[in-house]
Coordinates of C-alpha atoms in Angstrom, one line a residue:
M25 CA 46.4 192.2 135.9
T26 CA 46.2 189.7 133.1
I27 CA 45.6 191.2 129.6
T28 CA 43.7 189.4 126.8
K29 CA 42.6 190.6 123.4
D30 CA 39.3 191.5 125.0
T31 CA 40.7 193.7 127.7
I32 CA 39.6 197.3 127.4
I33 CA 42.5 199.8 126.7
G34 CA 41.1 202.3 129.2
D35 CA 41.2 199.6 132.0
I36 CA 44.8 198.8 131.1
L37 CA 45.9 202.5 131.2
D38 CA 44.0 203.1 134.5
A39 CA 45.9 200.2 136.0
D40 CA 49.3 201.5 134.9
F41 CA 49.8 204.4 132.5
D42 CA 53.4 203.3 132.1
V43 CA 52.1 201.0 129.3
A44 CA 51.3 204.0 127.1
P45 CA 54.5 203.6 125.0
F46 CA 53.3 200.1 123.9
F47 CA 50.3 201.7 122.3
L48 CA 52.1 204.7 121.0
E49 CA 54.7 202.5 119.2
M50 CA 51.9 200.7 117.4
G51 CA 50.6 204.1 116.1
M52 CA 47.8 204.6 118.5
H53 CA 48.4 208.2 119.5
C54 CA 45.0 209.1 120.7
L55 CA 45.1 207.4 124.1
G56 CA 43.0 210.1 125.8
C57 CA 40.2 209.8 123.2
P58 CA 37.0 208.2 124.6
S59 CA 36.7 205.8 121.7
A60 CA 40.3 204.7 122.0
R61 CA 39.9 204.1 125.7
G62 CA 36.8 202.0 125.1
E63 CA 38.4 199.7 122.5
S64 CA 39.6 196.3 123.3
V65 CA 43.2 195.4 122.6
G66 CA 42.1 193.2 119.7
E67 CA 40.0 195.9 118.2
A68 CA 42.8 198.5 118.4
C69 CA 45.3 196.0 116.9
S70 CA 43.0 195.3 114.0
V71 CA 42.6 198.9 113.2
H72 CA 46.4 199.6 113.4
G73 CA 47.5 196.4 111.7
V74 CA 49.4 195.0 114.7
D75 CA 49.6 191.4 115.9
P76 CA 47.3 191.3 119.0
D77 CA 49.2 188.3 120.4
E78 CA 52.5 190.2 120.3
L79 CA 51.0 193.2 122.1
V80 CA 49.2 191.0 124.7
A81 CA 52.5 189.3 125.4
K82 CA 54.3 192.6 125.9
L83 CA 51.6 194.0 128.2
N84 CA 51.5 190.8 130.3
A85 CA 55.3 190.8 130.6
H86 CA 55.2 194.4 131.8
F87 CA 52.5 193.6 134.4
E88 CA 54.3 190.4 135.5
A89 CA 57.5 192.3 136.0
K90 CA 55.7 194.8 138.3
K91 CA 54.6 192.1 140.8

């Protein structure tokens, strides 16, 4: 799976829930909430004041390591 700023958080969590800590550490503690699961990475980063490129890089590194 390749993550972009437009990737939906619910899709990422469905692919591998082990990424949950990446979202928790940015202050996104409502991962089970329907609105959080429907947000894109970029939207969530904007709301939580996080650099989306940094999160995308972390997520892609995680998925790459699982191959």
